[in-house]
XYZ file of C-alpha atoms in Angstrom:
600
model
C 63.029 -1.004 56.062
C 61.163 -3.686 54.091
C 57.882 -1.786 54.467
C 59.505 1.476 53.298
C 61.011 -0.292 50.271
C 57.621 -1.783 49.516
C 55.886 1.610 49.559
C 58.589 3.227 47.426
C 58.466 0.382 44.938
C 54.695 0.630 44.736
C 54.861 4.395 44.181
C 57.414 3.970 41.408
C 55.285 1.284 39.804
C 52.204 3.515 39.824
C 54.133 6.463 38.337
C 55.502 4.330 35.498
C 52.116 2.738 34.923
C 50.308 6.073 34.752
C 52.796 7.362 32.193
C 52.014 4.443 29.904
C 48.250 4.137 30.274
C 45.145 6.252 30.456
C 43.939 6.840 33.990
C 41.077 4.487 34.923
C 37.662 5.983 35.559
C 37.302 3.777 38.648
C 38.949 4.925 41.907
C 41.872 2.752 42.915
C 41.755 1.011 46.274
C 44.904 2.147 48.095
C 44.620 -0.725 50.552
C 44.581 -3.176 47.657
C 47.569 -1.479 46.066
C 49.593 -1.698 49.281
C 48.834 -5.393 49.716
C 50.092 -6.035 46.209
C 53.206 -3.952 46.537
C 55.767 -6.295 48.112
C 58.623 -6.856 45.651
C 59.069 -10.436 46.785
C 55.376 -11.135 46.310
C 55.382 -9.717 42.812
C 58.688 -10.926 41.362
C 59.388 -14.176 43.260
C 56.708 -16.655 44.297
C 57.041 -20.293 45.323
C 53.917 -22.473 45.251
C 54.778 -25.435 47.423
C 53.257 -28.855 48.010
C 50.430 -28.830 45.452
C 49.471 -31.148 42.624
C 50.186 -29.592 39.225
C 47.461 -30.375 36.679
C 47.826 -29.811 32.941
C 45.531 -31.064 30.192
C 47.705 -34.164 29.694
C 49.214 -34.939 33.088
C 49.109 -34.546 36.874
C 52.258 -34.236 38.968
C 53.026 -33.518 42.604
C 55.459 -30.614 42.274
C 56.457 -27.165 43.431
C 56.294 -24.184 41.080
C 58.733 -21.281 41.242
C 57.871 -17.967 39.574
C 60.021 -14.953 38.896
C 59.238 -11.749 36.990
C 55.875 -13.096 35.893
C 57.273 -16.268 34.274
C 57.358 -19.855 35.509
C 61.042 -20.639 36.049
C 60.993 -24.087 37.691
C 58.563 -26.980 38.117
C 59.549 -29.997 40.195
C 60.545 -31.265 43.633
C 63.236 -29.958 45.952
C 63.683 -26.766 43.959
C 66.657 -24.485 44.602
C 65.206 -20.994 44.712
C 66.577 -17.571 45.677
C 65.642 -16.119 49.017
C 62.900 -13.558 49.513
C 60.206 -15.431 47.610
C 56.612 -15.336 48.776
C 55.622 -18.904 49.679
C 52.118 -20.218 48.994
C 51.343 -23.501 50.722
C 49.259 -25.617 48.349
C 49.116 -28.997 50.065
C 45.818 -30.703 49.286
C 45.153 -28.232 46.453
C 45.481 -28.378 42.676
C 47.814 -26.002 40.844
C 46.210 -25.336 37.466
C 46.592 -22.909 34.555
C 44.468 -19.797 34.921
C 41.129 -20.027 33.162
C 40.557 -18.479 29.729
C 37.010 -17.244 29.093
C 36.651 -17.310 25.312
C 33.500 -15.193 25.132
C 32.728 -11.966 27.021
C 31.086 -8.614 26.262
C 32.299 -6.051 28.789
C 30.602 -2.616 28.642
C 29.025 -3.613 25.315
C 26.784 -0.950 23.740
C 23.694 -2.990 22.915
C 19.982 -2.395 22.359
C 20.183 1.230 23.436
C 22.207 0.781 26.626
C 25.586 -0.460 27.916
C 26.413 -3.670 29.766
C 26.931 -2.800 33.446
C 30.113 -4.843 33.881
C 32.930 -2.844 32.316
C 36.496 -4.013 31.809
C 37.346 -3.295 35.446
C 34.457 -4.924 37.314
C 34.245 -7.727 34.762
C 37.895 -8.742 34.884
C 38.025 -8.329 38.658
C 35.124 -10.765 38.941
C 36.859 -13.101 36.488
C 39.924 -13.255 38.721
C 37.766 -13.968 41.770
C 36.549 -17.122 40.040
C 39.929 -18.297 38.730
C 39.841 -16.851 35.196
C 43.059 -14.989 34.342
C 42.304 -14.058 30.728
C 39.181 -13.030 28.845
C 38.532 -12.821 25.116
C 36.139 -9.975 24.349
C 34.507 -8.831 21.102
C 34.993 -5.553 19.257
C 31.704 -5.166 17.385
C 31.495 -2.372 14.806
C 28.191 -0.891 13.745
C 27.045 -1.621 10.217
C 29.336 0.338 7.906
C 31.886 1.107 10.641
C 35.566 0.282 10.137
C 36.665 -2.942 11.820
C 40.058 -1.432 12.600
C 38.481 1.625 14.216
C 36.236 -0.604 16.331
C 39.298 -2.587 17.429
C 41.064 0.563 18.594
C 37.895 1.796 20.324
C 37.702 -1.397 22.385
C 41.421 -1.219 23.167
C 40.928 2.317 24.494
C 38.091 1.112 26.711
C 39.938 -1.932 27.998
C 43.601 -0.990 28.472
C 43.146 1.425 31.399
C 40.746 -0.894 33.237
C 41.595 -4.567 32.800
C 42.777 -6.420 35.903
C 43.845 -9.465 33.885
C 45.115 -10.154 30.376
C 42.716 -10.050 27.451
C 42.427 -10.548 23.699
C 39.881 -9.365 21.164
C 37.805 -11.081 18.541
C 36.372 -8.676 15.943
C 32.853 -8.814 14.551
C 32.119 -8.753 10.820
C 28.759 -6.984 10.838
C 28.678 -5.961 7.173
C 30.525 -6.845 4.004
C 32.513 -5.011 1.357
C 36.035 -4.763 -0.122
C 37.121 -2.607 2.829
C 36.109 -5.314 5.293
C 38.127 -7.926 3.452
C 41.205 -5.681 3.505
C 40.762 -4.941 7.215
C 40.545 -8.632 8.081
C 43.989 -8.982 6.529
C 45.301 -5.963 8.421
C 43.932 -7.053 11.782
C 45.349 -10.558 11.382
C 48.720 -9.455 10.064
C 49.440 -6.409 12.204
C 47.103 -6.091 15.177
C 46.973 -9.474 16.883
C 43.457 -10.598 15.933
C 43.042 -14.133 14.582
C 39.279 -14.658 14.952
C 36.304 -12.919 13.378
C 32.662 -13.353 14.333
C 29.791 -13.375 11.861
C 26.141 -13.098 12.893
C 23.390 -15.192 11.334
C 20.863 -13.463 13.604
C 19.917 -9.873 14.525
C 18.350 -9.132 11.175
C 18.665 -5.538 9.931
C 21.605 -4.849 12.275
C 24.440 -7.414 12.294
C 23.059 -10.322 10.262
C 24.919 -11.436 7.116
C 23.292 -13.365 4.272
C 24.750 -16.570 2.837
C 26.723 -14.850 0.089
C 28.289 -12.495 2.628
C 29.073 -15.435 4.907
C 30.861 -17.225 2.066
C 32.882 -14.088 1.343
C 33.750 -13.644 5.016
C 34.764 -17.287 5.429
C 36.971 -17.056 2.357
C 38.634 -13.900 3.703
C 39.239 -15.514 7.103
C 40.922 -18.496 5.518
C 43.090 -16.249 3.375
C 44.229 -14.408 6.506
C 44.879 -17.541 8.567
C 42.089 -16.554 10.951
C 39.332 -18.563 12.593
C 35.778 -17.791 11.485
C 33.207 -17.658 14.277
C 29.430 -17.661 13.989
C 26.460 -16.754 16.118
C 24.240 -19.489 14.674
C 20.530 -18.672 14.606
C 18.220 -18.134 11.649
C 17.508 -14.424 11.910
C 14.761 -14.431 9.293
C 12.785 -17.106 11.134
C 13.274 -15.296 14.447
C 11.939 -12.033 13.068
C 8.852 -13.686 11.605
C 8.194 -15.706 14.774
C 8.527 -12.579 16.896
C 6.013 -10.740 14.747
C 3.466 -13.542 15.120
C 3.969 -13.848 18.871
C 3.520 -10.125 19.478
C 0.416 -10.140 17.285
C -1.021 -12.855 19.553
C -0.337 -10.715 22.617
C 2.651 -12.746 23.867
C 4.930 -9.920 24.994
C 6.709 -11.419 28.047
C 10.127 -13.106 28.303
C 8.631 -16.481 27.346
C 8.206 -15.058 23.840
C 11.975 -14.753 23.532
C 12.520 -18.516 23.732
C 9.402 -19.319 21.701
C 10.672 -17.156 18.841
C 14.046 -18.918 18.760
C 13.409 -22.676 19.168
C 16.153 -25.292 19.009
C 15.706 -26.084 15.328
C 16.323 -22.436 14.445
C 19.725 -22.724 16.146
C 20.418 -26.185 14.703
C 19.537 -25.123 11.150
C 21.884 -22.166 11.264
C 24.645 -24.274 12.831
C 24.343 -26.824 10.041
C 24.236 -24.125 7.362
C 27.329 -22.405 8.773
C 29.224 -25.709 8.821
C 28.249 -26.436 5.223
C 29.182 -22.976 3.953
C 32.506 -22.929 5.797
C 33.328 -26.403 4.528
C 32.598 -25.362 0.944
C 35.467 -22.863 1.082
C 37.648 -24.961 3.373
C 37.521 -22.460 6.252
C 37.839 -23.658 9.878
C 34.794 -22.704 11.932
C 34.125 -21.954 15.619
C 30.488 -21.987 16.754
C 30.071 -19.677 19.747
C 27.565 -20.350 22.561
C 26.269 -23.770 21.533
C 23.067 -23.704 23.601
C 21.016 -26.744 22.587
C 21.330 -30.492 22.240
C 20.398 -30.378 18.558
C 22.980 -27.699 17.700
C 25.632 -29.626 19.633
C 24.720 -32.762 17.700
C 25.359 -30.891 14.448
C 28.852 -29.918 15.604
C 29.569 -33.471 16.704
C 28.390 -35.019 13.433
C 30.251 -32.524 11.282
C 33.469 -33.209 13.181
C 32.946 -36.930 12.608
C 32.509 -36.164 8.906
C 35.909 -34.419 8.811
C 34.902 -30.769 9.110
C 37.260 -28.475 10.997
C 34.734 -27.082 13.451
C 34.887 -26.256 17.153
C 31.964 -25.885 19.573
C 31.742 -23.607 22.604
C 29.072 -24.169 25.259
C 28.893 -21.514 27.946
C 28.485 -21.527 31.712
C 24.789 -20.615 31.469
C 23.727 -23.634 29.402
C 25.970 -25.932 31.465
C 24.523 -24.727 34.751
C 20.846 -23.836 34.282
C 17.900 -24.102 31.872
C 15.276 -22.056 30.062
C 12.479 -23.138 32.389
C 12.925 -19.767 34.091
C 11.319 -18.005 31.095
C 7.896 -19.102 32.357
C 8.476 -17.746 35.880
C 5.553 -15.567 36.975
C 7.913 -12.794 38.137
C 8.713 -10.713 35.047
C 12.036 -9.481 36.447
C 13.173 -13.038 37.241
C 12.227 -14.344 33.795
C 13.802 -11.379 31.982
C 17.111 -11.875 33.791
C 17.634 -15.100 31.818
C 17.001 -13.559 28.380
C 19.997 -14.102 26.121
C 20.562 -15.140 22.528
C 20.425 -17.976 21.693
C 18.113 -18.622 24.639
C 18.541 -21.205 27.359
C 16.578 -24.358 26.564
C 13.577 -25.534 28.616
C 14.653 -29.175 28.248
C 16.003 -30.023 31.740
C 18.434 -32.606 30.322
C 20.317 -30.024 28.243
C 23.041 -29.058 30.781
C 23.981 -32.677 31.454
C 23.938 -33.555 27.754
C 26.208 -30.663 26.803
C 28.565 -31.465 29.688
C 28.873 -35.049 28.411
C 29.814 -33.811 24.929
C 32.293 -31.373 26.454
C 33.846 -34.130 28.544
C 34.133 -36.487 25.570
C 35.745 -34.001 23.205
C 32.768 -33.339 20.923
C 32.757 -29.757 22.230
C 36.045 -28.033 22.964
C 36.006 -24.710 24.842
C 33.909 -22.899 27.414
C 33.016 -19.236 27.579
C 30.276 -17.282 29.331
C 28.870 -14.733 26.869
C 29.094 -12.509 29.950
C 26.995 -9.453 29.086
C 25.137 -8.091 32.095
C 22.182 -5.735 32.403
C 20.421 -4.637 35.580
C 16.670 -4.882 36.154
C 16.033 -1.298 35.039
C 17.810 -1.995 31.753
C 15.981 -5.274 31.145
C 12.758 -3.303 31.743
C 13.252 -1.575 28.390
C 11.358 -4.609 27.079
C 8.634 -4.799 29.742
C 5.939 -4.591 27.046
C 7.848 -6.231 24.175
C 10.249 -9.155 24.655
C 12.196 -8.193 21.526
C 13.387 -5.056 23.362
C 14.789 -6.841 26.433
C 18.590 -6.448 26.315
C 20.084 -9.893 25.753
C 22.704 -11.043 28.224
C 23.520 -12.920 31.435
C 26.373 -13.240 33.926
C 28.937 -16.039 34.189
C 32.539 -14.804 34.156
C 32.975 -15.271 37.913
C 31.207 -18.626 38.195
C 32.267 -20.492 35.033
C 35.097 -22.484 36.621
C 33.024 -23.574 39.625
C 29.989 -24.481 37.489
C 32.093 -26.749 35.276
C 33.897 -28.304 38.241
C 30.595 -28.982 40.031
C 28.648 -30.355 37.054
C 31.636 -31.928 35.324
C 34.272 -33.188 37.747
C 32.182 -33.604 40.903
C 29.543 -35.487 38.898
C 32.155 -37.823 37.456
C 31.800 -36.707 33.850
C 35.392 -35.452 33.471
C 38.705 -35.678 35.311
C 40.807 -32.689 36.420
C 42.938 -32.890 33.246
C 39.876 -32.516 31.041
C 38.680 -29.687 33.273
C 41.939 -27.848 32.582
C 41.565 -28.554 28.864
C 38.050 -27.140 28.507
C 38.562 -24.145 30.799
C 42.013 -23.068 29.590
C 44.329 -25.182 27.441
C 42.083 -25.830 24.440
C 41.381 -22.112 24.124
C 45.100 -21.313 24.307
C 45.804 -23.827 21.541
C 42.927 -22.821 19.264
C 43.719 -19.106 19.524
C 47.476 -19.670 19.165
C 48.779 -18.486 22.549
C 49.875 -21.894 23.813
C 52.056 -22.643 25.790
C 52.427 -18.999 26.822
C 48.955 -19.447 28.261
C 47.097 -22.577 29.265
C 49.962 -24.586 30.770
C 52.021 -24.942 33.932
C 55.504 -25.286 32.438
C 58.875 -23.565 32.448
C 58.675 -20.456 30.272
C 54.890 -20.075 30.435
C 53.220 -16.970 31.842
C 52.583 -17.321 35.566
C 48.782 -17.234 35.200
C 48.067 -19.800 37.896
C 45.209 -20.842 40.136
C 45.641 -22.723 43.408
C 42.317 -24.559 43.309
C 40.631 -26.002 46.381
C 38.547 -28.875 44.994
C 36.809 -29.677 48.271
C 35.689 -26.248 49.485
C 32.153 -25.146 48.708
C 30.342 -21.858 48.286
C 26.797 -20.755 47.541
C 26.496 -18.504 44.505
C 24.560 -15.305 45.152
C 24.202 -11.791 43.774
C 24.679 -10.585 47.346
C 28.252 -11.852 47.472
C 29.493 -11.966 43.884
C 31.976 -9.432 42.498
C 30.063 -8.726 39.279
C 28.296 -5.366 38.960
C 24.947 -6.845 37.929
C 22.075 -7.054 40.421
C 21.060 -10.641 39.582
C 22.829 -13.990 39.272
C 21.292 -16.729 37.113
C 22.946 -19.360 39.356
C 21.455 -17.875 42.531
C 21.437 -20.345 45.442
C 23.508 -23.028 43.709
C 26.070 -24.693 45.970
C 29.265 -25.551 44.115
C 32.514 -27.304 44.925
C 35.771 -25.775 43.760
C 37.134 -22.411 44.845
C 40.030 -20.315 43.590
C 42.034 -20.106 46.829
C 44.954 -18.200 45.280
C 45.125 -16.619 41.824
C 48.247 -15.263 40.134
C 48.140 -13.072 37.055
C 51.564 -12.758 35.394
C 53.083 -13.713 38.749
C 51.139 -11.106 40.752
C 49.026 -12.490 43.587
C 45.618 -11.031 42.759
C 43.472 -13.344 44.878
C 44.738 -14.483 48.269
C 42.663 -16.911 50.331
C 39.595 -15.777 48.416
C 40.225 -12.036 48.858
C 40.491 -10.140 45.574
C 43.480 -7.784 45.351
C 43.329 -6.792 41.716
C 44.509 -3.456 40.341
C 42.783 -1.607 37.514
C 44.954 -1.433 34.399
C 47.378 -4.171 35.475
C 46.319 -6.561 32.693
C 47.743 -6.520 29.186
C 46.489 -7.057 25.648
C 47.614 -10.424 24.298
C 48.115 -10.651 20.537
C 46.809 -13.823 18.889
C 48.941 -14.731 15.838
C 47.291 -16.134 12.690
C 47.557 -19.706 11.425
C 47.144 -21.475 14.741
C 48.564 -25.018 14.424
C 45.548 -26.379 16.298
C 43.342 -24.935 13.567
C 45.362 -24.824 10.365
C 47.962 -27.611 10.651
C 45.952 -30.047 8.530
C 44.306 -27.633 6.107
C 47.029 -27.772 3.386
C 46.873 -31.574 3.132
C 43.090 -31.485 3.475
C 42.761 -28.941 0.673
C 45.043 -30.988 -1.554
C 43.063 -34.171 -0.911
C 39.770 -32.400 -1.592
C 40.963 -30.442 -4.641
C 38.722 -30.515 -7.695
C 40.162 -32.604 -10.508
C 39.531 -32.143 -14.201
C 38.521 -35.221 -16.193
C 40.604 -35.684 -19.349
C 38.487 -36.810 -22.306
C 38.297 -36.504 -26.092
C 36.601 -33.287 -27.209
C 32.999 -33.427 -28.372
C 32.759 -33.129 -32.182
C 29.024 -33.578 -32.795
C 26.439 -30.968 -33.767
C 25.675 -28.056 -31.462
C 22.312 -26.378 -31.517
C 22.277 -22.781 -32.706
C 19.998 -21.069 -30.209
C 19.771 -17.931 -32.336
C 18.078 -19.859 -35.203
C 16.498 -22.776 -33.369
C 12.976 -21.625 -34.237
C 11.922 -19.796 -37.439
C 8.630 -18.598 -38.860
C 8.205 -21.685 -41.095
C 9.107 -24.094 -38.258
C 12.580 -24.983 -39.570
C 15.055 -26.383 -37.030
C 18.588 -27.680 -37.072
C 19.205 -31.357 -37.693
C 19.846 -32.088 -34.049
C 16.735 -30.191 -33.031
C 14.646 -32.048 -35.653
C 15.745 -35.416 -34.294
C 14.615 -34.437 -30.823
C 11.286 -33.153 -32.157
C 10.626 -36.460 -34.010
C 11.426 -38.402 -30.856
C 9.050 -36.274 -28.804
C 6.232 -36.697 -31.410
C 6.668 -40.458 -31.474
C 6.521 -40.666 -27.697
C 3.401 -38.494 -27.700
C 1.621 -40.706 -30.225
C 2.333 -43.820 -28.160
C 0.968 -42.145 -25.063
C -2.152 -41.030 -26.930
C -2.851 -44.586 -28.119
C -2.894 -45.812 -24.535
C -5.307 -43.214 -23.186
C -8.511 -44.479 -21.642
C -11.748 -42.622 -22.232
C -14.636 -42.972 -19.876
C -18.374 -42.851 -20.581
C -21.332 -43.268 -18.215
C -21.967 -46.906 -17.231
C -19.022 -48.443 -19.164
C -15.284 -48.226 -19.851
C -13.695 -48.698 -23.261
C -10.129 -48.753 -24.410
C -9.636 -46.973 -27.716
C -6.790 -47.541 -30.168
C -5.030 -49.874 -27.736
C -4.063 -53.542 -27.958
C -5.942 -55.830 -25.592
C -4.035 -56.572 -22.362
C -4.450 -59.326 -19.769
C -6.287 -58.486 -16.560
C -8.365 -55.701 -18.172
C -12.077 -56.332 -17.900
C -14.162 -55.591 -21.018
C -17.911 -55.806 -21.465
C -18.252 -57.265 -24.998
C -15.123 -59.020 -26.318
C -15.307 -60.892 -29.617
C -17.040 -64.253 -29.174
C -19.723 -63.231 -26.664
C -20.215 -62.187 -23.082
C -17.590 -62.796 -20.425
C -19.529 -61.921 -17.360
C -17.547 -62.659 -14.203
C -14.271 -63.393 -15.950
C -11.192 -61.569 -17.171
C -9.657 -61.800 -20.641
């Protein structure tokens, strides 16, 4: 009877779902759907015996979930019968991860990223991430609102977990400013990304950046920047190609650290000039991270986002003798060859100088990367990371003693929820929060490999790395989507999450800050003296106004004094003409005779 009810309930769910969504292009796994169908497993779940970890506390407690919402947290809970029980003894119960930076099925450099919203979000769940934040990127001149709806149409039928959208500002005009207001007010977008790189496609100049920052502040949105100097990159690329450097190493050589650091500093300065909060995506280098840290110390409202790639590997791979291997690591900004970079960035992340972690997950197979086999500027930029982010940060952060589990939760989930204004709906284990939960095994290990990962790409930049920390169970809105490491996700089961404007984590102090920094007029008596008349300042007979004449006399007097002190030189001797005699100046024939060997 229970099995029959389960099948009927699953059938009803699929019928209702199909009436509300477009049908996914990917075939659904009927075995997966059956495993997920039990009403008790989907509406009532009890996680028992684990240690609950939030960004500010750890507590041994049970968690009871019903209808996708956390209903109880504590010990000795009184729960209805029929709940699915997950034994979590010896495990951590943490908020599901939030990846702040992905590009699923992105059209880029003539091709599309191979991970779409189905394979990408399925892989995210496998690694303990229950929400992604993707980017709708319009072409130059394209409507931002239309791009937003295009990405929604791609994502809604496919996503296996919840998602939000940032929107790119790839050009500027009055229409763009109006659409920023519309997207923030009506469509659930509170972050807009500007590019300082990709010249002739997405790059904005400084005036456009100032306009965009001003519009973001007026809409209560967070301005984001891809910080690299696009003009320098284009010129460096031209020189490298002219010298015959066409391989993947040219990618990093054309975009050195200082190019990223300069743009990061410039973005911070411009945003600060208009009082707009700023979020620097994919902080890839020590020098760029130092800029973010110093600007925060100086009072700027700026947030920094390192990604899994720069926390887990380096740019030394660009010099690998296998072209395919080297090209797999090409992304923008590039990974840095300095081997101390991952540890340095992890320290800043642990100490609060950097705040969130994303992946910039944008994957291309070998045949796609080969579009640039003879020209590194044509290699599609992008690497993997959405499945491995949580484990990379646990391994290099917690296992190495740089951060505790609370900070791990903060940088993988809670800080993002706060910054993008979806906290405590997301990012917390608490009564009333969404049941996006990971039962995390901190002691288990796995070896990362393209042979076993769930991502669609044929390469993994963390290949062969052994990491601690595995998502043993994952719940998305109360649905068990990963059970003992087995992924049971369903295409189209995720939902779009609207991000309201004026996030308290971003804008709470801006009114007082603006008031304290407001320009103040100095009250003084009006000037009543003469004012030069520029239209008659110079006439044919040399006449000037009185004020102009005074300045001319002063200039002539100064010129005469300078002329009197000029020294003229002749062969074999030096004389001082029209000048009073001064101590310590040697002369050949002073009055009264020779003074050979002495000064007068």
